[in-house]
Coordinates of N, CA and C in Angstrom, one line a residue:
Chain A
X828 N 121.8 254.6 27.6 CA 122.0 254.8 29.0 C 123.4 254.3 29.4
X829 N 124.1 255.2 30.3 CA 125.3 254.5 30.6 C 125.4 253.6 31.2
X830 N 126.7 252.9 31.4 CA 126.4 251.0 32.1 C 127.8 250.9 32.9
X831 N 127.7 250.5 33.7 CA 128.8 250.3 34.6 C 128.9 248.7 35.4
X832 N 129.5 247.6 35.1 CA 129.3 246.4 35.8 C 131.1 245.9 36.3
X833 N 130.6 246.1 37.1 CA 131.2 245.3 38.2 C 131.4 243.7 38.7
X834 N 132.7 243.4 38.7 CA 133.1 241.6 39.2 C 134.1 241.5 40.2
X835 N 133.6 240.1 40.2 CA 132.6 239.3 41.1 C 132.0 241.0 42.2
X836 N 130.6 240.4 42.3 CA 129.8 241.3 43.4 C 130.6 240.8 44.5
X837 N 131.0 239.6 45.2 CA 131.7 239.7 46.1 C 132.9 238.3 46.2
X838 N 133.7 238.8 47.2 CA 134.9 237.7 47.1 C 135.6 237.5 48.6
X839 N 136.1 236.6 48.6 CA 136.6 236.6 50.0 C 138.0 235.6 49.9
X840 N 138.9 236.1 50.4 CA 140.1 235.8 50.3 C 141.2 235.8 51.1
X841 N 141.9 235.1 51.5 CA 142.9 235.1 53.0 C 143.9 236.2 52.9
X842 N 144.1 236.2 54.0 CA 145.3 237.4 54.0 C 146.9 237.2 53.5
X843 N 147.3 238.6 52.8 CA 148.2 237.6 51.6 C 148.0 237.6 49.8
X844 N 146.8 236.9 50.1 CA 146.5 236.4 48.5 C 146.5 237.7 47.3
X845 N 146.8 237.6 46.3 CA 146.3 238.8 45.7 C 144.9 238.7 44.7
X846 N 144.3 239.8 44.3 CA 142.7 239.5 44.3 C 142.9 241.1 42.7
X847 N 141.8 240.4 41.9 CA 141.6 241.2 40.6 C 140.1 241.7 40.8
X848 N 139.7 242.7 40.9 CA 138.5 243.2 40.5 C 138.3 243.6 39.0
X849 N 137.3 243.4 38.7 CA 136.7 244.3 37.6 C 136.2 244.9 37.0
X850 N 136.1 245.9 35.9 CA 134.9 246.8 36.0 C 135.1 247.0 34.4
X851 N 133.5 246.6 34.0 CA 133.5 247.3 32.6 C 132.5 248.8 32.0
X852 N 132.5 248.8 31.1 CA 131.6 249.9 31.0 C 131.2 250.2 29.3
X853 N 129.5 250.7 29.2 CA 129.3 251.3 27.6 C 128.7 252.5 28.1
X854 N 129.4 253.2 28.2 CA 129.2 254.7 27.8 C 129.1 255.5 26.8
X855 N 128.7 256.7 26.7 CA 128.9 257.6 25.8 C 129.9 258.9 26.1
X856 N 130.9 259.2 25.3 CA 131.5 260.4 25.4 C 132.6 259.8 26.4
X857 N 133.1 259.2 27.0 CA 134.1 258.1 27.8 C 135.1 259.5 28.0
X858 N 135.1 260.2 29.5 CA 136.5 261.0 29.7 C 137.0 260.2 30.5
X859 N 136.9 259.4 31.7 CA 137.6 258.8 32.8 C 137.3 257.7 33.5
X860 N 138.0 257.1 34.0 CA 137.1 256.1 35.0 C 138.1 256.0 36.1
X861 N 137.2 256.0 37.3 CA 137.5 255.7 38.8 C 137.4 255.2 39.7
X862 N 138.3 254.9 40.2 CA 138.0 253.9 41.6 C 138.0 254.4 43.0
X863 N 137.2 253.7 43.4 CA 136.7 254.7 45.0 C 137.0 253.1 46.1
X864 N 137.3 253.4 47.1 CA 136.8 252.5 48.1 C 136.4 253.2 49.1
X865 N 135.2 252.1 49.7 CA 134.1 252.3 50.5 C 134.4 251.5 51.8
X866 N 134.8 251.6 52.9 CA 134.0 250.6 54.2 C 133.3 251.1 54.9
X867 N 133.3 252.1 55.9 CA 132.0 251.9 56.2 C 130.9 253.4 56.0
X868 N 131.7 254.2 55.6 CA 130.6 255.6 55.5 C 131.3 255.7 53.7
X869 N 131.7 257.1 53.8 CA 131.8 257.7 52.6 C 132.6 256.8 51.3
X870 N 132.7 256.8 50.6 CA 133.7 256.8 49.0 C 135.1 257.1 49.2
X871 N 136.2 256.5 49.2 CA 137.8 257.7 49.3 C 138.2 257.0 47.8
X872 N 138.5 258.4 47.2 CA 139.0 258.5 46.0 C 140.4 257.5 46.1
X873 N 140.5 256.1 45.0 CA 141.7 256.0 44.6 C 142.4 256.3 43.4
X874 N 142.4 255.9 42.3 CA 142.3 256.4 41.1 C 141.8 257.0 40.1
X875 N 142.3 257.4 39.5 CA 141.7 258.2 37.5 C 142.2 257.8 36.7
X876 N 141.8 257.1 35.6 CA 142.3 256.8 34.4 C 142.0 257.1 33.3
X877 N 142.3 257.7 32.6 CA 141.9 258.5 31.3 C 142.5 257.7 30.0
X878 N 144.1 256.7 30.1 CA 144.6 256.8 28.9 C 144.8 255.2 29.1
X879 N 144.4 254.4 28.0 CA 145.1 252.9 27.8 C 146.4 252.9 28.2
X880 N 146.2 251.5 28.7 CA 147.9 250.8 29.3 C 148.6 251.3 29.9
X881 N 148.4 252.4 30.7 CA 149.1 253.1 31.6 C 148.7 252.6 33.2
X882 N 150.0 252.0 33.7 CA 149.3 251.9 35.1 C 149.3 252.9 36.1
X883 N 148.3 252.6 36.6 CA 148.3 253.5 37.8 C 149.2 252.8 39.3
X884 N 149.7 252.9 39.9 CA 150.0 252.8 41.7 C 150.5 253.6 42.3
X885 N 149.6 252.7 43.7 CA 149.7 253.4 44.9 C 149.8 252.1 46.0
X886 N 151.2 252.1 46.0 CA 151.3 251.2 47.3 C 151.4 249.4 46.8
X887 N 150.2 248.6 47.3 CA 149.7 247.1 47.0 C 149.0 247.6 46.0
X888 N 148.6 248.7 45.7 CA 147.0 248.7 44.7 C 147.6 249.3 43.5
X889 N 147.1 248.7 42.1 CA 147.4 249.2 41.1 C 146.1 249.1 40.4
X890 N 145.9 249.8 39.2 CA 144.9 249.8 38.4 C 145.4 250.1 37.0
X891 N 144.5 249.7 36.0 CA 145.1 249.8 34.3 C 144.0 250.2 33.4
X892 N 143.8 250.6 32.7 CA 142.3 250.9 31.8 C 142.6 250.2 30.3
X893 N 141.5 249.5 29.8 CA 141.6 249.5 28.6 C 140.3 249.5 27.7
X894 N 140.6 251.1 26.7 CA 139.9 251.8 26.1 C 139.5 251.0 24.9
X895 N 140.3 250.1 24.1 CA 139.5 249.4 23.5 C 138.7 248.4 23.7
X896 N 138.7 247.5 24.6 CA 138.2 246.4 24.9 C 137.0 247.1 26.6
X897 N 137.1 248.2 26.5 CA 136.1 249.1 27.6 C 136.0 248.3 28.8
X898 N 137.2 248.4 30.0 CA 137.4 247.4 30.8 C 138.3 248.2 31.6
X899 N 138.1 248.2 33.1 CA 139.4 248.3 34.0 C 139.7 247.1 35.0
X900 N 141.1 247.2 35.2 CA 141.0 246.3 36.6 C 141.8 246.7 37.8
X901 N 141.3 246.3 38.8 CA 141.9 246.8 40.0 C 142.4 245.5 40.4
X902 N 144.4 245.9 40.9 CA 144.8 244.8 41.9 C 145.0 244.8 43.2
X903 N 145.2 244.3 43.9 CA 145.3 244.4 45.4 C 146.5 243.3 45.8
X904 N 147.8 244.1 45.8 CA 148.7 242.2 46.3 C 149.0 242.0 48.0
X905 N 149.4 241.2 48.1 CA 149.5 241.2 49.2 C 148.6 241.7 50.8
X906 N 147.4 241.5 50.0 CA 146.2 241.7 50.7 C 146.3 241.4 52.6
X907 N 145.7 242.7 53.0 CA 145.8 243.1 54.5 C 144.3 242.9 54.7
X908 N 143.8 242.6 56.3 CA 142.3 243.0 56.5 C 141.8 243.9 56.6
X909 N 142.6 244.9 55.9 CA 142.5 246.5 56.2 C 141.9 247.1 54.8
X910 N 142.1 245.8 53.9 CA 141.6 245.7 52.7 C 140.4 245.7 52.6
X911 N 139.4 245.4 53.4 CA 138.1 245.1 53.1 C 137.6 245.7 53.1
X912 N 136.7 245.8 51.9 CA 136.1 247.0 51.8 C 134.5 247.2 50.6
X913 N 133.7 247.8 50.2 CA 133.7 247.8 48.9 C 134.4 248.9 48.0
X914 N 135.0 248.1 46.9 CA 135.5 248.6 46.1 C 134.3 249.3 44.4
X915 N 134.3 250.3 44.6 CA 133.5 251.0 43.5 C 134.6 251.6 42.2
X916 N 133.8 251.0 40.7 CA 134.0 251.4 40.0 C 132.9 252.8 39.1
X917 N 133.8 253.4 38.7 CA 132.4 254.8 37.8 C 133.5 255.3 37.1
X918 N 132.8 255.9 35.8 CA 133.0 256.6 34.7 C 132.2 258.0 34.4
X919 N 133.5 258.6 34.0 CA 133.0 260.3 33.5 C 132.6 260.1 32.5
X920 N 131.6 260.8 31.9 CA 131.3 261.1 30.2 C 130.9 262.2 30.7
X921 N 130.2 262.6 29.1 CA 129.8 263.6 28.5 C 131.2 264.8 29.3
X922 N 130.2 265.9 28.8 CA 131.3 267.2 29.3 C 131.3 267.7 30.5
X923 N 132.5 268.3 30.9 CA 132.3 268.8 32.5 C 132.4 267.5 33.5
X924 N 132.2 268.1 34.5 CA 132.1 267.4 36.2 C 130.4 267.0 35.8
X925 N 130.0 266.2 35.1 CA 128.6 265.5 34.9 C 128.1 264.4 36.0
X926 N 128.9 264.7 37.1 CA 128.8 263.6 37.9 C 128.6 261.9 37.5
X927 N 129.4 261.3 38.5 CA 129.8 259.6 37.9 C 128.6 259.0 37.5
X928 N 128.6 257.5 37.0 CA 128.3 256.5 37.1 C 128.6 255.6 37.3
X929 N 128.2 255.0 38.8 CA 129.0 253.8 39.1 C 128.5 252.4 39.3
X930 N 129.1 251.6 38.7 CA 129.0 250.4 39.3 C 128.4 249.9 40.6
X931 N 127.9 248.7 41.3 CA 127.7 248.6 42.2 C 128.5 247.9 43.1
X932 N 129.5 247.9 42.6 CA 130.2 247.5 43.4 C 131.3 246.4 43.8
X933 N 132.3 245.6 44.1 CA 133.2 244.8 44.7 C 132.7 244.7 46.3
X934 N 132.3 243.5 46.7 CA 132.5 243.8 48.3 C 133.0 242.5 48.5
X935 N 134.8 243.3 49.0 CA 135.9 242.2 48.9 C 136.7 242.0 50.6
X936 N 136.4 240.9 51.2 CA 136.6 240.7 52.7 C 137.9 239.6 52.7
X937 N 138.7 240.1 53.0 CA 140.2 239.7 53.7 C 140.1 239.1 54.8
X938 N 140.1 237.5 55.0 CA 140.4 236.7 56.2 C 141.6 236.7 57.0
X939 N 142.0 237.0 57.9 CA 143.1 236.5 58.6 C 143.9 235.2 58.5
Chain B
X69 N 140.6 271.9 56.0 CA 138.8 271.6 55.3 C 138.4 270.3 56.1
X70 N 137.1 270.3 56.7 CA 136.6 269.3 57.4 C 136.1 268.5 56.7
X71 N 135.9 268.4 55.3 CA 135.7 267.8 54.1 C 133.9 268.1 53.9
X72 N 133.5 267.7 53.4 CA 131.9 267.6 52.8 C 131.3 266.9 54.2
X73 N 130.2 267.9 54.8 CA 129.5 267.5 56.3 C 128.1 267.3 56.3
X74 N 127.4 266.0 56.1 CA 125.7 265.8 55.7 C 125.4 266.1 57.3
X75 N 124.2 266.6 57.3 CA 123.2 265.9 58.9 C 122.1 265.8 58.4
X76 N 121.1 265.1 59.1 CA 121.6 264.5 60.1 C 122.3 263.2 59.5
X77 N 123.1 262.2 60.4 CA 123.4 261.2 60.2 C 122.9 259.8 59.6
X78 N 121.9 259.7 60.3 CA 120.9 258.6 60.5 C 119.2 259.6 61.2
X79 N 118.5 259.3 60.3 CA 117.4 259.7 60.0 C 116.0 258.5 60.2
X80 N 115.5 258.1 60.8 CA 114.1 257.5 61.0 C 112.4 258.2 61.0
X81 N 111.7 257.8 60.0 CA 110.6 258.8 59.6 C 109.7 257.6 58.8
X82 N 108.3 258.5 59.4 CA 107.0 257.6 59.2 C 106.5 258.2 57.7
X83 N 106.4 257.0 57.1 CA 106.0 257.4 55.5 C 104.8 258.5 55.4
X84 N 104.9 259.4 54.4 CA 104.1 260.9 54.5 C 104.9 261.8 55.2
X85 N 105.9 261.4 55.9 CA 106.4 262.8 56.6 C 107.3 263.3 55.9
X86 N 107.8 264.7 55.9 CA 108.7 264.8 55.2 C 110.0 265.0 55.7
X87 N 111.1 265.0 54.7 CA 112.4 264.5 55.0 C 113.4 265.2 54.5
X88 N 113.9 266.0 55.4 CA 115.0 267.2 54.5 C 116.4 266.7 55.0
X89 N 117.7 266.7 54.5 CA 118.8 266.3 54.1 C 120.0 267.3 53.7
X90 N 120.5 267.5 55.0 CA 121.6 269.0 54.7 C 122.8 268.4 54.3
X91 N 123.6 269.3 53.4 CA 124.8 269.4 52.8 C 126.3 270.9 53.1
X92 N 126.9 270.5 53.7 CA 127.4 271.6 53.3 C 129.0 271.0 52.8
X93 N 129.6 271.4 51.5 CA 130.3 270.9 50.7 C 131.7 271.7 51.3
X94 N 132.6 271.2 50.4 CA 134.0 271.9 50.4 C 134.1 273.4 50.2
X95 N 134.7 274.2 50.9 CA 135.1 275.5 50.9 C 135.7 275.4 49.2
X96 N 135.4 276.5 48.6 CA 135.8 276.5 47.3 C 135.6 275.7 46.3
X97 N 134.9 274.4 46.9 CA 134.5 273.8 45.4 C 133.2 274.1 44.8
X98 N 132.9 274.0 43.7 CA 131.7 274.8 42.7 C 131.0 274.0 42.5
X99 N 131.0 272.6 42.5 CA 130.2 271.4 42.2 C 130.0 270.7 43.4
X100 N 128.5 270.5 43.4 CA 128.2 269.8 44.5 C 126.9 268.7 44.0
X101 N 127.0 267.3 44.5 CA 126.5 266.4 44.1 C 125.7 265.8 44.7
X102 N 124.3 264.9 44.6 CA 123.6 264.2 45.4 C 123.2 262.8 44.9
X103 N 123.6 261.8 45.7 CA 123.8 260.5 45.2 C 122.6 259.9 46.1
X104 N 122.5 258.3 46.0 CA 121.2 257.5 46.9 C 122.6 256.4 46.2
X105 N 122.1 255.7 47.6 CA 122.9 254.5 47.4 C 121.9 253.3 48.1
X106 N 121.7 252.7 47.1 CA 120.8 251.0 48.0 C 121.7 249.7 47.1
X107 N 121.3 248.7 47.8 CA 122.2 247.4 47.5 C 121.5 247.1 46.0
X108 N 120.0 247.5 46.2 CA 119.8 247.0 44.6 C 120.2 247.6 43.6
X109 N 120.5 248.9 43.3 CA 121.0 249.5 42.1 C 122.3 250.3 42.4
X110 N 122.9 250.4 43.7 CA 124.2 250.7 43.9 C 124.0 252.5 44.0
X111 N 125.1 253.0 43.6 CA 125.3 254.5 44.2 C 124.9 255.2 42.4
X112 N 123.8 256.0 42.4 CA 122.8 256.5 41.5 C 123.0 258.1 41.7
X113 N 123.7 258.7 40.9 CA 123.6 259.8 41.1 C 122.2 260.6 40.6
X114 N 121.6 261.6 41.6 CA 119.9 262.0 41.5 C 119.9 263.6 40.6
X115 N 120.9 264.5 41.5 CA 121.4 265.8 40.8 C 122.5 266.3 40.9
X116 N 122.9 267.1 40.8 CA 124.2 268.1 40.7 C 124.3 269.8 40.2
X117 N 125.1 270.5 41.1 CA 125.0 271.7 40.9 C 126.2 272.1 40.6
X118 N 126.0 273.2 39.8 CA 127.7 274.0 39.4 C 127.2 275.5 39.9
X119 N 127.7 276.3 40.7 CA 128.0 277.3 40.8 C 126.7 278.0 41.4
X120 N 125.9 277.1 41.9 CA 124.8 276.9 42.9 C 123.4 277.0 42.1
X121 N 123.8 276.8 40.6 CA 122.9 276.6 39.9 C 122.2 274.5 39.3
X122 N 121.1 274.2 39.7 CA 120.8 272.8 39.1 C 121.3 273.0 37.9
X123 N 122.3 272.5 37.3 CA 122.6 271.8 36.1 C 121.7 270.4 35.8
X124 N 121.7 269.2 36.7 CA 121.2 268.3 35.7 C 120.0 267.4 36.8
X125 N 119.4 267.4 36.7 CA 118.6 266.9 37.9 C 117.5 265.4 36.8
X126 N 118.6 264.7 36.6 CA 117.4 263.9 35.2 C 117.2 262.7 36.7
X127 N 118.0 262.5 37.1 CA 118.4 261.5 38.2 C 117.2 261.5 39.5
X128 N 117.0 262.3 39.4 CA 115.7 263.0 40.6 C 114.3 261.5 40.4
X129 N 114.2 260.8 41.4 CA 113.4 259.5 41.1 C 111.8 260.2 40.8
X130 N 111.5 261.2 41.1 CA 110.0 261.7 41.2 C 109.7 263.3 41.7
X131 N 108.6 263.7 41.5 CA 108.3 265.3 42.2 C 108.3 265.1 43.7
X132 N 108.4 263.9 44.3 CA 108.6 264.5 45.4 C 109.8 264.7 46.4
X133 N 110.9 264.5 45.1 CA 112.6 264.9 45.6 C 112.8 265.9 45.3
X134 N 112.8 266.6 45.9 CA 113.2 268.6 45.3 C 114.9 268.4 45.9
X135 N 115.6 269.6 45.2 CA 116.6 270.1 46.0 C 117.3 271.1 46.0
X136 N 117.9 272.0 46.6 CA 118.3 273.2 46.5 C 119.6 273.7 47.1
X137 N 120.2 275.0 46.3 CA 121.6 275.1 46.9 C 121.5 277.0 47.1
X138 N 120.8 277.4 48.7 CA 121.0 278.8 48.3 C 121.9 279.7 47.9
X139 N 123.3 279.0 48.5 CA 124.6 279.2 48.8 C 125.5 278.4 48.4
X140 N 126.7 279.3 48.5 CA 128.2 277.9 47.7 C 128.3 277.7 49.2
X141 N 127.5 277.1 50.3 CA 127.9 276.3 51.5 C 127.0 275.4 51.6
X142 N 126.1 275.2 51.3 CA 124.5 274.9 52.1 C 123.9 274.1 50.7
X143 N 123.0 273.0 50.6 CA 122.6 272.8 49.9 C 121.4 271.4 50.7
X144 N 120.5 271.5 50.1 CA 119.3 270.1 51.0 C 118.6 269.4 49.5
X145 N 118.4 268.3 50.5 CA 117.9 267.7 49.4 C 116.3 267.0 50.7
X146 N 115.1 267.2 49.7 CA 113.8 267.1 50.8 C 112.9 266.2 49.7
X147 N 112.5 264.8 50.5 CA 111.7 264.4 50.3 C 110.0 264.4 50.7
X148 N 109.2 264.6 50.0 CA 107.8 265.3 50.7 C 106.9 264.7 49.8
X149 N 106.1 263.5 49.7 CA 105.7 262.8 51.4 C 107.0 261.7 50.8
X150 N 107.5 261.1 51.9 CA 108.6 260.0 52.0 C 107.8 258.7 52.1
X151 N 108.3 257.9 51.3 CA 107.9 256.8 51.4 C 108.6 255.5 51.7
X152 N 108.6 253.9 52.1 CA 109.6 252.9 52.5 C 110.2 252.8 51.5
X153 N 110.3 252.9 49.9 CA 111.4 252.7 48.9 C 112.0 253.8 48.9
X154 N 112.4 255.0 49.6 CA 112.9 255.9 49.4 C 114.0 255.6 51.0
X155 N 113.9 254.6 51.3 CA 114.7 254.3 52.4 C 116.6 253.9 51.6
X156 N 117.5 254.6 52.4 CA 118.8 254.6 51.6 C 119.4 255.0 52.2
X157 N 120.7 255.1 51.7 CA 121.8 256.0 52.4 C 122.0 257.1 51.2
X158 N 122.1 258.3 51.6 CA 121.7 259.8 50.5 C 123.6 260.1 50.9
X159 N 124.4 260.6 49.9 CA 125.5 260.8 50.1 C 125.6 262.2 49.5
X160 N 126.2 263.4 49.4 CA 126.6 264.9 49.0 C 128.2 264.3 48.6
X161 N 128.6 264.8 47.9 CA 129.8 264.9 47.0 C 129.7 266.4 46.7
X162 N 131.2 266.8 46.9 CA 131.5 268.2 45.8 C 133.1 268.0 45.1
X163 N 132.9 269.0 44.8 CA 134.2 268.8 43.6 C 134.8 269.9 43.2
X164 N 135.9 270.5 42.7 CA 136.6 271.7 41.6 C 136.1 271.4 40.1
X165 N 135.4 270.9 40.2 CA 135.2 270.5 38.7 C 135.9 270.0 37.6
X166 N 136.6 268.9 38.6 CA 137.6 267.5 38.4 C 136.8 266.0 38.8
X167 N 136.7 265.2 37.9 CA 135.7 264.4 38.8 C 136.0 263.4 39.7
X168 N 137.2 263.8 40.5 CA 137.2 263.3 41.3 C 136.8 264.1 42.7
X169 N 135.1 264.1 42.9 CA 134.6 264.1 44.0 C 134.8 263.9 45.5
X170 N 134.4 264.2 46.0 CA 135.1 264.4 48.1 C 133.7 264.1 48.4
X171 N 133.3 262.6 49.0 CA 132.5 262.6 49.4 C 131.9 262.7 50.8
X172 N 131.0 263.1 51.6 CA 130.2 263.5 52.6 C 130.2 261.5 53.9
X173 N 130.0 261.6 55.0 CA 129.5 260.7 55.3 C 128.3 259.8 55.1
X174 N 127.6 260.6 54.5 CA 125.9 260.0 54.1 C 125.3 259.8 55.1
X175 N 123.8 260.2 54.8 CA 122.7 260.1 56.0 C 121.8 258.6 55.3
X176 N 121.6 257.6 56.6 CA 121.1 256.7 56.9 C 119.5 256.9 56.7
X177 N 118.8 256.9 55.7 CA 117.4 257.1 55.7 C 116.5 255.7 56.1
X178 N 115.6 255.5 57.3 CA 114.6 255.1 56.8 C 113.6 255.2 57.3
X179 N 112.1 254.5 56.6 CA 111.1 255.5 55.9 C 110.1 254.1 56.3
X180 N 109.1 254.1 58.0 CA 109.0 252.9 57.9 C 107.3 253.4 58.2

């Protein structure tokens, strides 16, 4: 069965600080892994990572995958209260659009 | 695109009654997905369709989650009889058959 775990379930941090989520995973068939953030309704797609040590950014937020040690991490610098959120990790396997598996979650709250 | 549009929103229902769950996905996308999200096991994907056919429905908690896609617009997902553990937030995702999914606002189930 696929596994998706997620760190710390929750964190809380002043505004400013910068903050590491993480997300591991044992899958089968490993095509991708994603990061979504959540506040208060839907999922918005942030990242895809398909290949080791390549970073991803967008903006404060970066992310990195590593395929040997089956691990990502999300960063966040310079953290806004705009940041709060949960942050969801999930992974593709098998073949096709097989729909995710995700993690349960980061729920990461930015103090003023 | 208005993106992926659930109704109703927020749903309240007396256990035994039953409980239908509309979807209508992205104009042109071919995959459409049905997720349950609760704090204990996090966002669980139930089924998924390609081309308005069930591909994989292993995720379906029991016979009494059916779900259906007549149409590449339209798609429900119906609980019959509903019960208090089937209380959740139900989310629709669709896709191009990239997995990065567009997700729905989610309907607020509960089941008291």
């Amino acid at each position: 069965e696929d596994k998706v775990v997620q760190s710390p379930l929750s964190l809380v941090v002043h505004e400013g600080d910068t903050v590491t989520l993480n997300c591991s995973y044992e899958v089968t068939n490993f095509r991708s892994l994603l990061w979504y953030k959540q506040e208060k309704k839907a999922p918005t797609f942030l990242f895809m990572l398909t290949s080791s040590g390549i970073e991803k950014k967008s903006g404060r937020l970066s992310s990195i995958l590593d395929k040997k040690e089956l691990f990502s991490i999300l960063n966040i610098t310079a953290t806004q209260t705009g940041d709060s959120a949960v942050y969801l990790c999930a992974v593709e396997s098998g073949g096709g659009a097989d729909g995710l598996t995700f993690g349960k979650g980061t729920h990461l709250i930015i103090q003023p | 695109d208005a993106g992926v549009i659930q109704s109703p929103r927020h749903e309240v229902t007396e256990m035994g009654q039953e409980v239908t769950l509309r979807c209508k996905p992205i104009s042109g996308h071919d995959y459409l997905f049905w997720y349950r999200q609760t704090m204990m096991r996090g966002l669980e994907l139930l089924i998924y369709f390609n081309n308005n056919v069930p591909i994989d429905d292993s995720g379906m908690p029991e016979d009494r989650f059916s779900a259906k896609m007549p149409n590449a617009s339209f798609s429900t997902l119906k609980i019959q009889p509903s019960e208090p553990r089937d209380s959740a937030v139900y989310f629709c995702a669709s896709s191009q058959g990239d997995p990065e999914a567009f997700f729905g606002q989610g309907t607020r189930l509960t089941v008291v």
